[in-house]
XYZ file of C-alpha atoms in Angstrom:
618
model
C -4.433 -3.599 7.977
C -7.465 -3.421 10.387
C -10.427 -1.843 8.813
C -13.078 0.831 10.966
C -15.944 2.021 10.413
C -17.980 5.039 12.625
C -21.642 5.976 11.322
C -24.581 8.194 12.657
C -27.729 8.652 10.481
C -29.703 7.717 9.826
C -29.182 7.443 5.703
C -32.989 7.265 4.111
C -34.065 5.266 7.242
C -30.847 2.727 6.390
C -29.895 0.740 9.871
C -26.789 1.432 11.298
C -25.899 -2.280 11.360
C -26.247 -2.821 7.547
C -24.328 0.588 6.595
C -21.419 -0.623 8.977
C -21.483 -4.020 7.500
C -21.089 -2.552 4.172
C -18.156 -0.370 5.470
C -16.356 -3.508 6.340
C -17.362 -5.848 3.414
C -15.337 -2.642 1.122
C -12.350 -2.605 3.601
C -12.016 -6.314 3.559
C -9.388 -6.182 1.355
C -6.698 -4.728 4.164
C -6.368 -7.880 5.938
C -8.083 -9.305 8.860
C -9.057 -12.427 11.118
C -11.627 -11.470 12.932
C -14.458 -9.257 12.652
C -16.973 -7.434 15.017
C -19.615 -4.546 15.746
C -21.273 -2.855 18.117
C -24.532 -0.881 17.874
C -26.237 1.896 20.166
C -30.234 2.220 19.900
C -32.106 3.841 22.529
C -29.314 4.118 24.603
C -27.906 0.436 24.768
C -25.363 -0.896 23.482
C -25.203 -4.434 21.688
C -22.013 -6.204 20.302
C -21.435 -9.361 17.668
C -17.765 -10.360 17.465
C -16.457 -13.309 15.481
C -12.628 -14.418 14.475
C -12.524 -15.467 10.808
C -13.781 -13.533 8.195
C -16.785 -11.174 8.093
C -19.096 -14.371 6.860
C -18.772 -15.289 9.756
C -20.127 -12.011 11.869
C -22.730 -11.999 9.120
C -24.012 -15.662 9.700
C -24.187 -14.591 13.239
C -26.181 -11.158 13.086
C -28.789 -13.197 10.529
C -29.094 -15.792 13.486
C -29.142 -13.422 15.708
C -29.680 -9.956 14.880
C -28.751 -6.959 16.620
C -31.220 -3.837 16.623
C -31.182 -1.578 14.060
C -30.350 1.801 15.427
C -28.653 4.600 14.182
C -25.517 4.873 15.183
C -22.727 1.955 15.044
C -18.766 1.282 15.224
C -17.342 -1.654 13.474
C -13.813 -3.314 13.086
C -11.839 -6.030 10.942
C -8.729 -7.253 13.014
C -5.683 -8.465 12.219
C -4.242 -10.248 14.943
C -1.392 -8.261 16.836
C -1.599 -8.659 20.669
C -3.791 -12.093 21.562
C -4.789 -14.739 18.856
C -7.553 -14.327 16.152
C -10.559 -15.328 18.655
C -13.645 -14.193 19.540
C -12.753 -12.780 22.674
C -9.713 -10.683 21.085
C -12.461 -9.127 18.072
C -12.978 -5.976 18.643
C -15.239 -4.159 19.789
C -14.087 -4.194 23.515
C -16.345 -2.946 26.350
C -15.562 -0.793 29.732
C -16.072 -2.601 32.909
C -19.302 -1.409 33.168
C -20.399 -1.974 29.519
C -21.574 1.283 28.209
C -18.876 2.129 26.192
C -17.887 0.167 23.768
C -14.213 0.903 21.581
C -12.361 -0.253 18.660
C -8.968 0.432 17.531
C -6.145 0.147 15.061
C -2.160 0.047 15.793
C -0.417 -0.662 18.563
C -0.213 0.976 21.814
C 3.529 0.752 23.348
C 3.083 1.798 26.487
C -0.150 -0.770 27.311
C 1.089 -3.121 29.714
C 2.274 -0.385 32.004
C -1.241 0.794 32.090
C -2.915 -2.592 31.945
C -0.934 -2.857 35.018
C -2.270 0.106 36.843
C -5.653 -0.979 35.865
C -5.558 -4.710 37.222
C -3.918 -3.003 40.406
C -7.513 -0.759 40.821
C -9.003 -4.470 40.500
C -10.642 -3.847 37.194
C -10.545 -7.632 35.087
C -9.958 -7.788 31.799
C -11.459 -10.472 29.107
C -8.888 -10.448 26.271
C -5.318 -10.362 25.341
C -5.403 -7.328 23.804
C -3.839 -3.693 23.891
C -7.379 -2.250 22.999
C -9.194 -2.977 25.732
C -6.847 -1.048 27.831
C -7.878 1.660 26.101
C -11.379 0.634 26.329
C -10.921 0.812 30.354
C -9.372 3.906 30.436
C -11.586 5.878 28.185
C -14.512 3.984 29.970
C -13.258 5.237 33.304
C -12.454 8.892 32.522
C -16.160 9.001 31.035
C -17.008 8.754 34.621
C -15.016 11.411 36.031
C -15.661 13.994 32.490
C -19.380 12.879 31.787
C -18.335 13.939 28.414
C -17.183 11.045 25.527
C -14.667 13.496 23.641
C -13.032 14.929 26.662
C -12.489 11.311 28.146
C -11.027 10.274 24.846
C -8.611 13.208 24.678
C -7.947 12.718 28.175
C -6.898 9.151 27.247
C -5.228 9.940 24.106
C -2.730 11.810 25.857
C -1.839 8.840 28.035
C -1.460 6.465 25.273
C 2.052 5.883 23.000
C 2.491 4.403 19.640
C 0.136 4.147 16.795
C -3.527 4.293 17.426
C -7.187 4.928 15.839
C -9.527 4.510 18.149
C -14.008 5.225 17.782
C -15.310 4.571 20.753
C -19.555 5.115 21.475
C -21.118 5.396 24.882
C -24.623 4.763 25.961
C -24.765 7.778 28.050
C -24.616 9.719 24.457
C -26.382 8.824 22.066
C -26.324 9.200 18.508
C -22.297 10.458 19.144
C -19.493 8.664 17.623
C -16.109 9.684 18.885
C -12.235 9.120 16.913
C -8.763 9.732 17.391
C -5.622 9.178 15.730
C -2.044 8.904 16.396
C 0.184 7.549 13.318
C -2.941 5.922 12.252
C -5.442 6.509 9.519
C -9.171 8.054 10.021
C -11.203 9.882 7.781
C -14.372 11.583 7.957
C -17.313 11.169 5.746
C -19.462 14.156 5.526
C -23.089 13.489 4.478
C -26.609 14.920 4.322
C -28.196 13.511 7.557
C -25.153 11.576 8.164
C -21.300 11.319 8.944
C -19.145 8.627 8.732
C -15.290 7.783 9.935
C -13.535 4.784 8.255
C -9.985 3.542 8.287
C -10.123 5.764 4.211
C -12.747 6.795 1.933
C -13.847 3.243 0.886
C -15.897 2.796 4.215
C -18.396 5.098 3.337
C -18.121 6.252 -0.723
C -21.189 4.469 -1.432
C -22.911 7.190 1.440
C -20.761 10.282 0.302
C -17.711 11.512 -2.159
C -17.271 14.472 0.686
C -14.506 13.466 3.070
C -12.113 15.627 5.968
C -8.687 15.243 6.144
C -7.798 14.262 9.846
C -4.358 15.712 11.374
C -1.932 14.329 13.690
C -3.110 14.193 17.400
C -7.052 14.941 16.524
C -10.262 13.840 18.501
C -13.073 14.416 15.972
C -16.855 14.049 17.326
C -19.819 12.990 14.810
C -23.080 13.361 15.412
C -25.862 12.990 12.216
C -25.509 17.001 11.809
C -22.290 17.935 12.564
C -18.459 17.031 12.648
C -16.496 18.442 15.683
C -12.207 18.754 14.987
C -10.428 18.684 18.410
C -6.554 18.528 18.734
C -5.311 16.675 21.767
C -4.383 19.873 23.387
C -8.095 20.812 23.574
C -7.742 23.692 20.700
C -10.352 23.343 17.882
C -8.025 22.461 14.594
C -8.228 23.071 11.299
C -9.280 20.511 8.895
C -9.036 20.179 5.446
C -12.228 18.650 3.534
C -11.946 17.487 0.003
C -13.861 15.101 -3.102
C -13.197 11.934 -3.335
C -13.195 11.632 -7.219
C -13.875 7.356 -7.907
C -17.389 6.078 -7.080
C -18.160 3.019 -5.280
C -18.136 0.578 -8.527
C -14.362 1.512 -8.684
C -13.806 -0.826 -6.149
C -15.974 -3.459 -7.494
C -14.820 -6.810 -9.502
C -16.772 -5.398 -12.676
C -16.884 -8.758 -14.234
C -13.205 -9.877 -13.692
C -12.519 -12.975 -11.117
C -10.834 -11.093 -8.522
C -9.635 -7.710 -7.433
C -6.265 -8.942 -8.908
C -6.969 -9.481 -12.434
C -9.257 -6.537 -12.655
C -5.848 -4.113 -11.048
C -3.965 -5.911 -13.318
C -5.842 -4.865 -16.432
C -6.490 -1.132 -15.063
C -2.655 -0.735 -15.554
C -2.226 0.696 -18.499
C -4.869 3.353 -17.032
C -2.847 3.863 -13.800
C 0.310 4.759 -15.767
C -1.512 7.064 -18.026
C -2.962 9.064 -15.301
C 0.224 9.487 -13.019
C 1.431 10.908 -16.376
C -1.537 13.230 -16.709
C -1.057 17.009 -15.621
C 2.855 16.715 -15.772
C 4.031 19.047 -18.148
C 3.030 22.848 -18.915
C 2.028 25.001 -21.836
C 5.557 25.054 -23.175
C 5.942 21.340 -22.736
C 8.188 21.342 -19.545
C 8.291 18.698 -16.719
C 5.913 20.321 -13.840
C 5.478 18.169 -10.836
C 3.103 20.814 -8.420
C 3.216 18.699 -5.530
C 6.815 19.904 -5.274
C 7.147 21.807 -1.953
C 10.946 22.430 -1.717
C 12.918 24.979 -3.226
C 14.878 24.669 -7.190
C 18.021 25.700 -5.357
C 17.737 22.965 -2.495
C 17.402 20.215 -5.483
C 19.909 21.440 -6.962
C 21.958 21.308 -4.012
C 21.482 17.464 -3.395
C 24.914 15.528 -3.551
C 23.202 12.285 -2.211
C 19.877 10.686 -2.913
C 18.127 7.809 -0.773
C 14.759 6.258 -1.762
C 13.119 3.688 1.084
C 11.105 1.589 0.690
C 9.519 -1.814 1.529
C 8.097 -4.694 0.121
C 7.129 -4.285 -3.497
C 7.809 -0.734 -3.383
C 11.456 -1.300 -2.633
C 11.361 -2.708 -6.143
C 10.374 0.182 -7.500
C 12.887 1.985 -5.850
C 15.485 0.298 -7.073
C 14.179 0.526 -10.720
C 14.465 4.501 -9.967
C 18.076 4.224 -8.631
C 18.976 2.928 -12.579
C 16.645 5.589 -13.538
C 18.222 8.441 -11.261
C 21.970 8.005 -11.568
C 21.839 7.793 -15.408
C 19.691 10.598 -16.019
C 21.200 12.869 -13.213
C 24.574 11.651 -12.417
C 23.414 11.487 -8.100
C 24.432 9.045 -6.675
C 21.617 7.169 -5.354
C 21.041 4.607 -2.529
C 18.065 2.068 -1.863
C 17.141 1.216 1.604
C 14.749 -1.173 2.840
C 12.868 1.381 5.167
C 13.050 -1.187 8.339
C 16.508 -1.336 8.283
C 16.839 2.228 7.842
C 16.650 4.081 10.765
C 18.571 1.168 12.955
C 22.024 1.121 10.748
C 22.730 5.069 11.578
C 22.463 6.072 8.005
C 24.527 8.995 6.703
C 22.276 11.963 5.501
C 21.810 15.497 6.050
C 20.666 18.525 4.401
C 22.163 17.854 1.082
C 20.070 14.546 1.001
C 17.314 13.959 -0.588
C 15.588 11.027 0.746
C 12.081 10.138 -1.591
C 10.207 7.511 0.441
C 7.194 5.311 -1.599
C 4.054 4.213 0.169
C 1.137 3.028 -1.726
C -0.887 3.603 1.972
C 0.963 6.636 2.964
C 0.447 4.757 6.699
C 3.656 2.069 6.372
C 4.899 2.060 9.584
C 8.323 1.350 8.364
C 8.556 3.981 5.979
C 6.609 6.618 8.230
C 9.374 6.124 10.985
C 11.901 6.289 8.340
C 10.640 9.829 6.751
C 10.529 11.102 10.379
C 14.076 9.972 11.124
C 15.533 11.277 8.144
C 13.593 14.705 8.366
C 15.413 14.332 12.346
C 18.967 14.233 10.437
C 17.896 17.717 8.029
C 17.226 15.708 4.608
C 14.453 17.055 2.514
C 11.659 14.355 1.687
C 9.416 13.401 -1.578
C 7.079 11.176 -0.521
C 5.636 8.957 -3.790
C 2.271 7.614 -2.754
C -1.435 6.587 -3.921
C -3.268 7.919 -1.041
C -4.467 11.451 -0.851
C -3.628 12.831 2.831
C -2.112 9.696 4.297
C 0.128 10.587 7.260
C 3.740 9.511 4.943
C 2.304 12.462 2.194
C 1.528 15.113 5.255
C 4.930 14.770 6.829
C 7.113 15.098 3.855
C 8.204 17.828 2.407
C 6.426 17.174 -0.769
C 4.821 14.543 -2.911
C 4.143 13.142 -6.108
C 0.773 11.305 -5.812
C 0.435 8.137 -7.966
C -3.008 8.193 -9.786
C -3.550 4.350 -9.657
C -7.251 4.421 -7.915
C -8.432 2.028 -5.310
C -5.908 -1.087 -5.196
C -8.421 -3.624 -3.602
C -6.264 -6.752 -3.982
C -3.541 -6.905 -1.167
C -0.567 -7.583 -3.074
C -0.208 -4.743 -5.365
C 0.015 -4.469 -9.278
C -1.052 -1.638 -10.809
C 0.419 0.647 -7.554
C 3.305 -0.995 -8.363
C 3.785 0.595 -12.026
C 2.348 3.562 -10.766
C 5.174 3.908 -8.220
C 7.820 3.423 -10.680
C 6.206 6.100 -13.339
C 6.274 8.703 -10.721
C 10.054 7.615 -10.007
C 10.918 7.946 -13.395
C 8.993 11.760 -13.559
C 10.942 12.776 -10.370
C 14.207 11.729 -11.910
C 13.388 13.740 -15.278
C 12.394 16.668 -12.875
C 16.101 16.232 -11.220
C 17.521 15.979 -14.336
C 15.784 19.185 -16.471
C 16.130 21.771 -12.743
C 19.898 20.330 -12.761
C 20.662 20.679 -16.739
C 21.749 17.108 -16.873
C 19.704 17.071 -19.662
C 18.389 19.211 -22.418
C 14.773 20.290 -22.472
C 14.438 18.359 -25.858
C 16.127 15.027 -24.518
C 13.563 15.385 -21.641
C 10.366 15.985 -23.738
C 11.684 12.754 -26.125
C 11.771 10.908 -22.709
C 8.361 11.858 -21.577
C 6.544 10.834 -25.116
C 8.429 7.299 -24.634
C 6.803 7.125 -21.190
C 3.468 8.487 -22.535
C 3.691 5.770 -25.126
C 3.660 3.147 -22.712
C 0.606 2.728 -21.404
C -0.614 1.394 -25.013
C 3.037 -0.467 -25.310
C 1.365 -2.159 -21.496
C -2.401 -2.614 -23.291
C -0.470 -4.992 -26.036
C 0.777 -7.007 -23.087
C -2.193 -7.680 -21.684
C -3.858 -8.076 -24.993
C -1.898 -10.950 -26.016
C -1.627 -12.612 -22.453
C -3.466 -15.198 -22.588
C -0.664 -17.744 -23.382
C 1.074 -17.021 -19.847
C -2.576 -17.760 -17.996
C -2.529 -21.015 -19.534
C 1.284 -21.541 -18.560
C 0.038 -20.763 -14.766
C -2.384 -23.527 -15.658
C -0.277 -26.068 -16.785
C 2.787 -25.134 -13.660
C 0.289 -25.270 -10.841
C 2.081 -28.127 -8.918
C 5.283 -26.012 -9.422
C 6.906 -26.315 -5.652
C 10.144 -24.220 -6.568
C 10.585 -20.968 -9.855
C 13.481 -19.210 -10.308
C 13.736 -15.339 -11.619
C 16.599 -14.025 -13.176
C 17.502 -10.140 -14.610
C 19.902 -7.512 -15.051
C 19.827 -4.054 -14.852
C 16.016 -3.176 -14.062
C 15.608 -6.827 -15.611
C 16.929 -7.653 -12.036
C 14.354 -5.562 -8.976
C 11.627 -6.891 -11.831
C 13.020 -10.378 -11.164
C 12.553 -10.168 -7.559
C 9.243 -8.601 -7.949
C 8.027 -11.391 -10.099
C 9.179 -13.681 -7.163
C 7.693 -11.965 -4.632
C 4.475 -12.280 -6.412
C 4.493 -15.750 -6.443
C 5.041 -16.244 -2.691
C 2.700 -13.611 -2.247
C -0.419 -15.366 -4.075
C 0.879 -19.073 -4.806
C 2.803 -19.648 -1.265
C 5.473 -20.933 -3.604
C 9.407 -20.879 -3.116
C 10.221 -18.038 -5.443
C 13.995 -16.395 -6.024
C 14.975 -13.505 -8.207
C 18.642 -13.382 -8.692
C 20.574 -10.894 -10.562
C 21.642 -13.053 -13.374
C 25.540 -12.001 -13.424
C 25.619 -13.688 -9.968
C 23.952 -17.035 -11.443
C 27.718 -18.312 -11.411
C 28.735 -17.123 -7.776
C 26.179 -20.048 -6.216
C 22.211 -19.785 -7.300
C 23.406 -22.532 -10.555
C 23.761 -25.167 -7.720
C 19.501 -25.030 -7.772
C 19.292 -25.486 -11.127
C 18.175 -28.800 -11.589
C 16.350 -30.835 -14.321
C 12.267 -29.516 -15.324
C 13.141 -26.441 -12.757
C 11.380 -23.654 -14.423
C 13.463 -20.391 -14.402
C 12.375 -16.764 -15.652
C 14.884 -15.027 -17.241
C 14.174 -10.930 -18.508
C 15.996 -10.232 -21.182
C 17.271 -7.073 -21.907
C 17.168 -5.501 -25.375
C 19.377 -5.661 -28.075
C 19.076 -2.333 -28.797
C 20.556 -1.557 -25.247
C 23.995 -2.407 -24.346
C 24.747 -5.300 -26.400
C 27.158 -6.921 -24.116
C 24.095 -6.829 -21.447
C 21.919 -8.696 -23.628
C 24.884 -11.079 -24.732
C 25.774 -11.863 -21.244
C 21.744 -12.649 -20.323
C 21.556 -14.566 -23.273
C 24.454 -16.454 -21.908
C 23.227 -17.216 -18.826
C 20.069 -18.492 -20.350
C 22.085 -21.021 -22.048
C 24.257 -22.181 -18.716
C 20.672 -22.657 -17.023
C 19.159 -25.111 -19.892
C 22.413 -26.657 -20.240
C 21.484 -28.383 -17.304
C 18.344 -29.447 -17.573
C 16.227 -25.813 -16.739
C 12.529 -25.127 -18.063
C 13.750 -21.832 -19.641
C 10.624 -19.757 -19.952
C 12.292 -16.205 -21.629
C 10.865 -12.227 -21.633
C 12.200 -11.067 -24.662
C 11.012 -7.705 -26.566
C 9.385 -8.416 -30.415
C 12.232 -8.685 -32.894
C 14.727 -10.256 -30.769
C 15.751 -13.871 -31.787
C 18.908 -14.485 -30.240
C 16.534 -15.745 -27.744
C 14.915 -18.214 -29.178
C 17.835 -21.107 -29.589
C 17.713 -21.312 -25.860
C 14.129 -21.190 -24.614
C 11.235 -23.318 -24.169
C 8.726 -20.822 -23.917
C 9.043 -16.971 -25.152
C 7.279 -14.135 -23.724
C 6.946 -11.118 -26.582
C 6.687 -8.124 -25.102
C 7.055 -4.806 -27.029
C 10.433 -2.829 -27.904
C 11.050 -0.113 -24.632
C 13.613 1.841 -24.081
C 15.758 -0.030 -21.631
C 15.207 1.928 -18.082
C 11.617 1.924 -19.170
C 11.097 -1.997 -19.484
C 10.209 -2.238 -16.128
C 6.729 -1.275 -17.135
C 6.525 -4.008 -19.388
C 7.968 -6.736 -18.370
C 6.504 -6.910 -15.158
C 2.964 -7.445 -16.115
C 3.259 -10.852 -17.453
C 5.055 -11.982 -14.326
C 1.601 -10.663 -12.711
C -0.307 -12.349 -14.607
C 1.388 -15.742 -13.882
C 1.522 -15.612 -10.366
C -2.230 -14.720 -10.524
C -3.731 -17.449 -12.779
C -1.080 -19.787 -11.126
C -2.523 -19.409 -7.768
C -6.280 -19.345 -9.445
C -5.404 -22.692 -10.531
C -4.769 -23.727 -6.996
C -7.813 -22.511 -5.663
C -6.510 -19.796 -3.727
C -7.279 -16.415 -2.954
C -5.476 -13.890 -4.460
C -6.967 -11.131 -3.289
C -6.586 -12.189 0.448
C -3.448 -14.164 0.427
C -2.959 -15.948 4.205
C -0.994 -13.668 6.637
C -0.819 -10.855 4.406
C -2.192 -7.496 5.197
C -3.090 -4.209 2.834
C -1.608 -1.524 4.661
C 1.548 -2.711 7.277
C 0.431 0.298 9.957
C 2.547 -1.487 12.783
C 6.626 -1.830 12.640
């Protein structure tokens, strides 16, 4: 959540205010409620702030423009200390209004400081834990005459998570960052550098980024980027291509970021998959930074998670225990940490970001690292802060996921889980090299397997049609049937602010059939016949207990099963998988529901209320 953007140019004679803008209309997508800027020409500095969304800054700047300039910081907030106002936006000034500073996270230790501050008599004009900052860095300016040296003077002060760009009319042309637990990149162009909260704030400018450490202070100017740690010491940075152009983050024809990430799946899935195996056809995963013997040594494994990604972990736990015999725990990574877990350094813990900046999981990873456990991180963003502190990790190759509740991420995740728990099972010999290569041509056949989903879809959009004055949907599954269940839920709280349940279906008859009622519609995934039969008999069971009294049965069911079809109103085909592998299926039409469902109420899918991309605070 919380976008930034830093530029100095100029770019072919391009304003600062309209490439800023631009940064923030392509970060919109993280979340906000209010929206600001601030740019320096000829030495002054001149800020538009507005809560609501960035129409609204926009409407503003055309009534009343700023200058042009060449240099400009800009911020979408979402709303952590103080309301979504005007006067909480970001930017936020020093008392004596040349500096002007926005920020991202949360900084712990504020109201000690605010408290200082007040006590010197200085008066503050928000709520907010930023303009502490603001102060302080405005005040050290004073005593240093130099912008980075009062921001690493500050950053040492602060605590928590924080990425802050601050500009100062005293230098012009200079945009100064920092960041704690926080994301910042750098954009590196000809005439030009940018910072933004990732690459999307400036890829239309530049594919040439720099990877930002822990505790760095990083000075632009049009000609040069400057790498500070907060020690003082120049640090080493890391600079890299950015290989998706701007239009990959464009709607290219669909409704909404939604739809279009829902129909690039079959496309994220194949390219997680790319690059896996070697000459001879083995399971390679290069990311892989810790020792055979230590994996082999692992007696416990615990994957953590939140949100949508703890549904992909749990789809891995099936995954891992059958394939390696580990036994293998699931953790929602904000309850981690606070239940004194047991691990050490026979654990393997794999936490799963799309971000790589959850705060939840971040704080996790470092606690478990504390305890001596080795950590996989399973993430979508190259040189997030979750990636860099683990001891290895297996990127996801979903692109840019634009829409904030995640769908093709999502299948991405759980590809990546099923190649680490292949890679477990091949280094440990739980299975042969042949059984593993079968495995992997199943998994490369499904991307085409999710294409004739999506292909044939279009009768579960116009179900979303016809249930948009749904108030209440069940979900019900077993085995992976059951974390797809709850994900298919969560969607449709997510994007329809509907009540939503997944259940596992064995525990229909230990309370959840009190809510079935007559008309209720209920999901059900089906497992396949081909699988354990008793599995499928039970589901099949429980399909008929529900519409015995009185449930909408709407049923997932692979082609060629017709046991099914007694006992539901509608059928959802969805081609034969191999049973851990289902998840990959049958999640997409429970996408696609939620989506057209919430279409159909005129909502926004892409920005559901409250919601934000990247959870950076705990």
């Amino acid at each position: 959540m919380c976008g930034i953007v830093g530029y100095t140019g100029p770019v072919g004679g391009t304003g600062a205010l309209d490439v800023v803008l631009e940064g923030l209309r392509r970060m919109e997508y993280r979340g906000y409620d209010s929206a600001g800027i601030v740019i320096e020409a000829d030495g002054v500095l001149s800020v538009d702030k507005r809560a609501g969304k960035l129409a609204n800054l926009e409407k503003a700047l055309t009534d009343e423009p700023l200058p042009l300039g060449v240099t400009g910081i800009g911020h979408t907030r979402w709303a952590t200390h103080g309301g979504p106002t005007d006067a909480n936006a970001h930017p936020h000034l020093s008392a004596d209004g040349r500096l002007a500073l926005v920020h991202n996270g949360i900084i712990e230790n504020f109201a000690t400081l605010k408290a200082e501050l007040v006590a010197d008599g200085v008066q503050f004009s928000s709520e907010t834990d930023t303009e502490v900052a603001a102060h302080l860095v405005g005040r050290a300016y004073e005593d240093l005459g130099d912008l980075t040296e009062a921001m690493r003077a500050v950053c040492n002060r602060l605590e928590g998570a924080f990425t802050l760009l601050a500009v100062h009319a005293g230098e012009p042309g200079v945009v100064v960052g920092a960041r704690r637990n926080s994301p910042l990149v750098v954009g590196r162009g000809e005439g030009a550098n940018f910072l933004g909260s990732d690459v999307a704030a400036f890829i239309e400018y530049t594919r040439q980024a720099i990877e930002l450490g822990q505790d760095q202070v990083v000075t632009i100017t049009k000609d040069d980027v400057a790498v500070i740690g907060f020690d003082g010491a120049p640090a080493q940075t890391t600079e890299y291509h950015v290989d998706w152009d701007a239009s990959a983050a464009e709607k290219g024809g669909y409704p909404n970021f939604m739809m279009k990430e829902i129909e690039e799946q079959p496309r994220a899935v194949a390219d997680t998959l790319l690059g896996r195996t070697d000459a001879e056809g083995h399971l390679v995963l290069d990311e892989l930074r810790i020792s055979e013997s230590v994996l082999r040594s692992v007696d416990k494994i615990v994957v953590i998670a939140c949100g949508t990604s703890s549904y992909a972990a749990q789809v891995a736990k099936y995954a891992i225990e059958h394939w390696c015999r580990v036994p293998t725990e699931v953790e929602l990574a904000s309850e981690f940490r606070y239940r004194d877990p047991v691990v050490n350094e026979k654990t393997l813990v794999v936490g799963i970001s799309q971000s790589g900046e959850t705060m939840d999981t971040l704080m996790a990873v470092r606690h478990a690292r504390e305890q001596g456990a080795k950590v996989i991180a399973i993430c979508n963003t190259h040189g997030s802060t979750i990636p860099r502190e683990s001891d290895a990790v297996i990127y996801t190759h979903a692109g840019p996921e634009v829409a904030v509740a995640s769908t093709k991420a999502f299948l991405a995740q759980i590809t990546a889980c099923y190649l680490l728990g292949l890679y477990l099972a091949q280094l440990r010999g739980n299975k042969y090299e042949d059984e593993v290569r079968e495995l992997l041509r199943r998994l490369a056949e499904v991307p085409d397997q999710i294409q004739q989903v999506l292909d044939s879809i279009e009768p579960v959009r116009q179900l979303g049609r016809e249930m948009a004055n749904a108030k209440v949907v069940l979900f019900l599954g077993r085995h992976v049937g059951y974390p797809v269940a709850l994900e298919g839920a969560l969607k449709l709280k997510e994007l329809a602010y509907i009540h939503a349940e997944g259940f596992a279906a064995g525990e229909l008859k230990h309370g959840p059939i009190a809510l079935i009622e007559e008309g209720l519609p209920v999901f059900v995934v089906v497992p396949s016949p081909r699988g354990r039969d008793s599995l499928h008999g039970k589901v099949v069971s429980n399909i008929q207990e529900i519409r015995a009294r009185g449930a909408r049965t709407i049923v997932i069911a692979e082609e060629g099963d017709d046991d099914v079809v007694p006992f539901a109103d509608t059928i959802i085909r969805v081609p034969q998988t191999p049973t851990l592998l289902a998840p990959l299926v049958t999640t997409v039409p429970l996408q696609v529901f939620a989506c057209e469902l919430a279409m159909a109420k005129g909502l926004d899918v892409d920005q559901p209320r409250n919601l934000a991309k990247s959870v950076t605070v705990e």
